CSV table of C-alpha atoms in Angstrom, one decimal:
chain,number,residue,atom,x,y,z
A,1,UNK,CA,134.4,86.0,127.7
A,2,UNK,CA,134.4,85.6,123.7
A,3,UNK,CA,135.8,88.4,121.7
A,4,UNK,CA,133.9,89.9,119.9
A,5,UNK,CA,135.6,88.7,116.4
A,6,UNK,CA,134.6,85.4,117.4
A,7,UNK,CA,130.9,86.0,118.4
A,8,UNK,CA,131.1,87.7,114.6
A,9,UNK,CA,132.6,84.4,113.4
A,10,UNK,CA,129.5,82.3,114.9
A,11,UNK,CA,126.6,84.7,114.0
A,12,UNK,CA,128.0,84.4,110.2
A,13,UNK,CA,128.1,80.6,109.9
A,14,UNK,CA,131.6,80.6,109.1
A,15,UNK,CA,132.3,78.4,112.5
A,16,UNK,CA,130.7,75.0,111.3
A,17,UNK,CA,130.2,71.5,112.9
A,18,UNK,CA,133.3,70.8,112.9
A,19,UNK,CA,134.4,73.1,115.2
A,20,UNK,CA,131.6,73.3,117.5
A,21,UNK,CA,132.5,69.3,117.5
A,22,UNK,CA,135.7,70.2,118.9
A,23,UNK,CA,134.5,72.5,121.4
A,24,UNK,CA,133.6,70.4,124.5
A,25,UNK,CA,134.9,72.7,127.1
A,26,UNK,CA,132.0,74.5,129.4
A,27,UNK,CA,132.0,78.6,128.3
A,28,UNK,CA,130.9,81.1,130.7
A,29,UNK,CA,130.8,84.7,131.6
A,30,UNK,CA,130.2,87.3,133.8
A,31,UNK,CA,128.5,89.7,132.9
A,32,UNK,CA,127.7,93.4,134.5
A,33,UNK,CA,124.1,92.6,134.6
A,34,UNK,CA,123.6,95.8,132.6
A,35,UNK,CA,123.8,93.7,129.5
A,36,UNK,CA,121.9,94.1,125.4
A,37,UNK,CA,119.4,92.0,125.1
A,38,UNK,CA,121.4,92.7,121.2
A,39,UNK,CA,124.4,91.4,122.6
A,40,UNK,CA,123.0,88.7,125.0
A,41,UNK,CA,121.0,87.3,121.7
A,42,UNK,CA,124.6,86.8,120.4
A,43,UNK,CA,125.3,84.6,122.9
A,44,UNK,CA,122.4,82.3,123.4
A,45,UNK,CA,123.8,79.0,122.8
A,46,UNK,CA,127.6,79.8,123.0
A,47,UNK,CA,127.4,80.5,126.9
A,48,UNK,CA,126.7,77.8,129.1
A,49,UNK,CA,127.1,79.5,132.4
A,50,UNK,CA,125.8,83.0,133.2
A,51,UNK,CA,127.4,84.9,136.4
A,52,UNK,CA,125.6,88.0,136.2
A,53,UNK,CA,125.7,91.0,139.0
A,54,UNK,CA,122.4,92.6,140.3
A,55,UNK,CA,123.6,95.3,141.8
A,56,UNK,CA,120.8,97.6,142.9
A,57,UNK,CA,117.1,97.2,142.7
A,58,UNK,CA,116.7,101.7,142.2
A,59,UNK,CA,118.0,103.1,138.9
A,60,UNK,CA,118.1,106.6,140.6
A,61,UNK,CA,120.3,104.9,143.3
A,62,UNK,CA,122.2,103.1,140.2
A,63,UNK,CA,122.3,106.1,138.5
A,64,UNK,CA,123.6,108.3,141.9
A,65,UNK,CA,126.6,105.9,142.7
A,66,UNK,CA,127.5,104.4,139.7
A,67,UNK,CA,126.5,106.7,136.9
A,68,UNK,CA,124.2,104.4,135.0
A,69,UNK,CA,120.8,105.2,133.6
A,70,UNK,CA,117.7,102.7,134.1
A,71,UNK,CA,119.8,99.7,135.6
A,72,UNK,CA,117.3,98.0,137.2
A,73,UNK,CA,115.1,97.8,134.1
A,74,UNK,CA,118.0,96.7,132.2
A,75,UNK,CA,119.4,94.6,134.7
A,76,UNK,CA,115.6,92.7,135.0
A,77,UNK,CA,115.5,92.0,131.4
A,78,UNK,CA,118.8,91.2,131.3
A,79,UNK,CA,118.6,88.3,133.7
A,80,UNK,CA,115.5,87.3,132.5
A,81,UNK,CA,116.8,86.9,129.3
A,82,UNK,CA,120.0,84.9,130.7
A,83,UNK,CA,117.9,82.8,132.4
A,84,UNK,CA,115.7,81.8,129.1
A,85,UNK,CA,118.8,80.9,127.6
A,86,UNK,CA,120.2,78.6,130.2
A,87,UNK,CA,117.3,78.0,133.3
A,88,UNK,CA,118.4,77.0,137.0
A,89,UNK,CA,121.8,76.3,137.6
A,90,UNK,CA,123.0,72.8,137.4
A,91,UNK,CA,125.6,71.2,139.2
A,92,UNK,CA,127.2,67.8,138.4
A,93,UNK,CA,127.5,65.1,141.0
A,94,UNK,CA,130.6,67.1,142.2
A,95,UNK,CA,129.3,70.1,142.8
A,96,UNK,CA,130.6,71.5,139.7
A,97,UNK,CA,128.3,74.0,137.7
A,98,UNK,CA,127.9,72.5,134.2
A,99,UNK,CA,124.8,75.2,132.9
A,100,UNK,CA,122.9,77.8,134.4
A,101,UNK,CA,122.6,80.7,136.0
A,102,UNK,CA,124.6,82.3,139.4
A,103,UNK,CA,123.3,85.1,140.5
A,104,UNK,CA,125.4,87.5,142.4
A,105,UNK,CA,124.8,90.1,144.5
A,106,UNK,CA,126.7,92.1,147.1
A,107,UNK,CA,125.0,94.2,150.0
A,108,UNK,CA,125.5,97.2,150.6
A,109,UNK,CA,125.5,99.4,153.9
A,110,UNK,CA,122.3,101.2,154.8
A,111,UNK,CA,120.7,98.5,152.2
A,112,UNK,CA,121.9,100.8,148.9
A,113,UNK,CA,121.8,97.4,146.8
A,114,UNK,CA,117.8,97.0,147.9
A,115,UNK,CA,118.6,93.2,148.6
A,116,UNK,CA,114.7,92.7,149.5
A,117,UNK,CA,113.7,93.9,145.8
A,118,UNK,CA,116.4,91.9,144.1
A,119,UNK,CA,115.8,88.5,145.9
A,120,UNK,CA,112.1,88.8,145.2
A,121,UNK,CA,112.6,89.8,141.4
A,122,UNK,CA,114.7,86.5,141.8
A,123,UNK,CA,112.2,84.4,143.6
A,124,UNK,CA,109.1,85.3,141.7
A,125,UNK,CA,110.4,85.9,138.2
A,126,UNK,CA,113.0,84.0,137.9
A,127,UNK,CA,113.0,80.8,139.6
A,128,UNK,CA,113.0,80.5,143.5
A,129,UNK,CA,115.8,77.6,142.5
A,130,UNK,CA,117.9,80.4,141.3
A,131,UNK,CA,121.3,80.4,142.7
A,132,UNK,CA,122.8,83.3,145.0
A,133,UNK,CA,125.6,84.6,146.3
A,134,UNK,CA,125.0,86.9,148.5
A,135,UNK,CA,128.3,88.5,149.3
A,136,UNK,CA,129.3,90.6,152.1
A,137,UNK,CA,132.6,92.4,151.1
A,138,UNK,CA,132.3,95.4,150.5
A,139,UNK,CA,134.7,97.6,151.4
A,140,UNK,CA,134.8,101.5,151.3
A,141,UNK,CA,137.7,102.7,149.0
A,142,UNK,CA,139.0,105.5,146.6
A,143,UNK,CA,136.4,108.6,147.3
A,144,UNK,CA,133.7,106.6,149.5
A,145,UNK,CA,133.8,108.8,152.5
A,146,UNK,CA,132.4,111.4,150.3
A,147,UNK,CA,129.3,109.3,149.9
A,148,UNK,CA,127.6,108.3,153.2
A,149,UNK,CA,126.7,105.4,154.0
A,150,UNK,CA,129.4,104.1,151.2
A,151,UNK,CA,131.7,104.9,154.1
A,152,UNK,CA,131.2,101.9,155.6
A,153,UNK,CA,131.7,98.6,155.7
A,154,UNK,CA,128.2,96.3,155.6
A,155,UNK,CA,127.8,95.3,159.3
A,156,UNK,CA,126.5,92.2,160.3
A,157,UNK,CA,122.9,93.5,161.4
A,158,UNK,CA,122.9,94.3,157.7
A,159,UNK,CA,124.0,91.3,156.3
A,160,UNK,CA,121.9,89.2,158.5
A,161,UNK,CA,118.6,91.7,157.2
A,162,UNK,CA,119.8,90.3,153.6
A,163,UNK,CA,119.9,86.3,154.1
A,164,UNK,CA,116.4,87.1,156.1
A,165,UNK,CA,115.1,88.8,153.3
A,166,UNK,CA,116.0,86.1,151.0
A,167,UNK,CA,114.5,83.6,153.3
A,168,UNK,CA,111.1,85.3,153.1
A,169,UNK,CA,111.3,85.9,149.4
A,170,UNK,CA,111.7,81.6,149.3
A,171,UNK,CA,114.7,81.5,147.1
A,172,UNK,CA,115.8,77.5,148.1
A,173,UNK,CA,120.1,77.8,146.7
A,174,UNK,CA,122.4,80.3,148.7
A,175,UNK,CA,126.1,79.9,147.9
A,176,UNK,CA,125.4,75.6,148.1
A,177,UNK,CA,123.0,75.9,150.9
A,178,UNK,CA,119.4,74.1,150.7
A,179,UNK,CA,118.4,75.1,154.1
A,180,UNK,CA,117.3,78.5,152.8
A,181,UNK,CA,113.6,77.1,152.7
């Protein structure tokens, strides 16, 4: 991610041609999700390559576990806006990701992360080309066991509810796969 100073740099002009000529290197990022639409407006045509979480689709749920206010709304416009900037990921003829927007999300036991809501907010207003990955790893730690079902690990009844649920919603790109249709 660009500091700061430099993002200060760029907004003031003092960064010229030149430089940008120089600059051929892809840049990317990933965010929190729970990103300014101030600060994302500072980035809009510096980033090529957003990686942004969506971690729950319930800002009381957000709010319970991880102490943030009104993350899904943020986290919608948030993406939204990331998406604006840099659309669908692309991949070059190697599979590498030259622009775009990755999408990731991991699932959480007794379906905490509300997969079914984020997949659809992806699907429908997004792009059902948006890229997802859909991770299963989470592991309980620090003071989980106080927090049920964060005691847990994601089982695989769960996990297979998740790729189902993005299967429904119609999103067509899960970590490389097409056959998501």
């Amino acid at each position: 991610m660009f500091r700061p100073a430099y993002l200060e740099l760029l907004a003031s002009g003092v960064l010229d041609e030149r430089v940008d000529a120089a600059c051929t290197c892809r840049s990317s990022t990933t965010p929190a999700g729970y990103d300014s639409l101030e600060a994302l407006a500072l980035l809009d045509g510096v980033v090529d390559l957003y990686m942004p979480d969506m971690k729950y689709a319930d800002s009381a749920i957000a709010h319970r576990y991880s102490h943030v206010r009104d993350y899904w709304e943020v986290n919608r416009a948030a993406v939204k806006e990331m998406h604006r900037q840099v659309g669908d990921l692309v991949l070059d003829d190697q599979g590498i990701a030259q622009r775009g927007l990755l999408v990731r999300h991991l699932v959480l036991p007794g379906d905490l992360a509300g997969t079914k809501h984020v997949v659809e907010f992806l699907a429908h207003e997004i792009s059902p080309a948006t890229y997802l990955n859909l991770m299963d790893q989470y592991r309980p730690c620090y003071r989980a066991a106080e927090h049920p079902p964060l005691d847990r690990r994601v089982t695989a009844a769960e996990y297979r509810a998740a790729l189902a649920a993005v299967h429904r919603a119609g999103l067509r790109r899960l970590d490389g796969l097409t056959a998501c249709r």
